[in-house]
């Protein structure tokens, strides 16, 4: 799935995805032929887990 779709499903914005990639929390996805990031469906659950952990007081 593309960046905007993943961000919408996980309740974050696109810059958050890029930040998590830089920090190593989210693996950089492969790109499709058009150059768009192509995230796996499992990335949604990972992002929800990260956001929930933050709500519980954990730091990145």
XYZ file of C-alpha atoms in Angstrom:
60
model
C 0.000 0.000 0.000
C 1.150 3.531 -0.639
C 2.213 6.071 1.951
C -1.064 8.006 2.170
C -3.139 4.860 2.505
C -0.912 3.457 5.252
C -0.843 6.756 7.107
C -4.632 7.024 6.986
C -5.215 3.483 8.221
C -2.683 3.847 11.039
C -3.819 7.336 12.093
C -0.471 9.069 11.472
C 0.813 11.382 8.764
C 3.301 10.687 5.991
C 6.117 12.553 7.736
C 5.687 10.245 10.742
C 6.258 7.255 8.479
C 9.466 8.751 7.123
C 10.618 9.620 10.645
C 10.009 6.053 11.825
C 11.982 4.785 8.843
C 14.925 7.030 9.747
C 14.783 5.839 13.367
C 14.691 2.190 12.302
C 11.235 1.471 13.714
C 9.748 0.874 10.293
C 11.690 -0.872 7.553
C 12.078 1.121 4.375
C 9.698 -0.555 1.933
C 10.506 -1.508 -1.623
C 9.349 0.841 -4.324
C 7.043 -0.028 -7.177
C 7.910 0.682 -10.808
C 6.571 4.215 -10.529
C 8.866 4.916 -7.560
C 6.180 4.937 -4.872
C 6.831 3.228 -1.562
C 4.943 -0.068 -1.369
C 4.306 -0.917 2.294
C 3.164 -4.380 3.360
C -0.227 -4.719 5.078
C 1.520 -5.721 8.328
C 2.912 -2.177 8.615
C -0.519 -0.949 9.775
C -0.441 -3.170 12.863
C 3.157 -2.219 13.607
C 2.308 1.483 13.504
C -0.728 0.990 15.713
C 1.460 -0.894 18.182
C 4.016 1.921 18.229
C 1.338 4.590 18.748
C -0.304 2.562 21.535
C 3.047 2.088 23.267
C 3.577 5.859 23.110
C 0.153 6.421 24.679
C 1.202 4.130 27.516
C 4.263 6.267 28.155
C 6.994 4.451 26.245
C 9.540 6.487 24.301
C 10.687 5.784 20.797
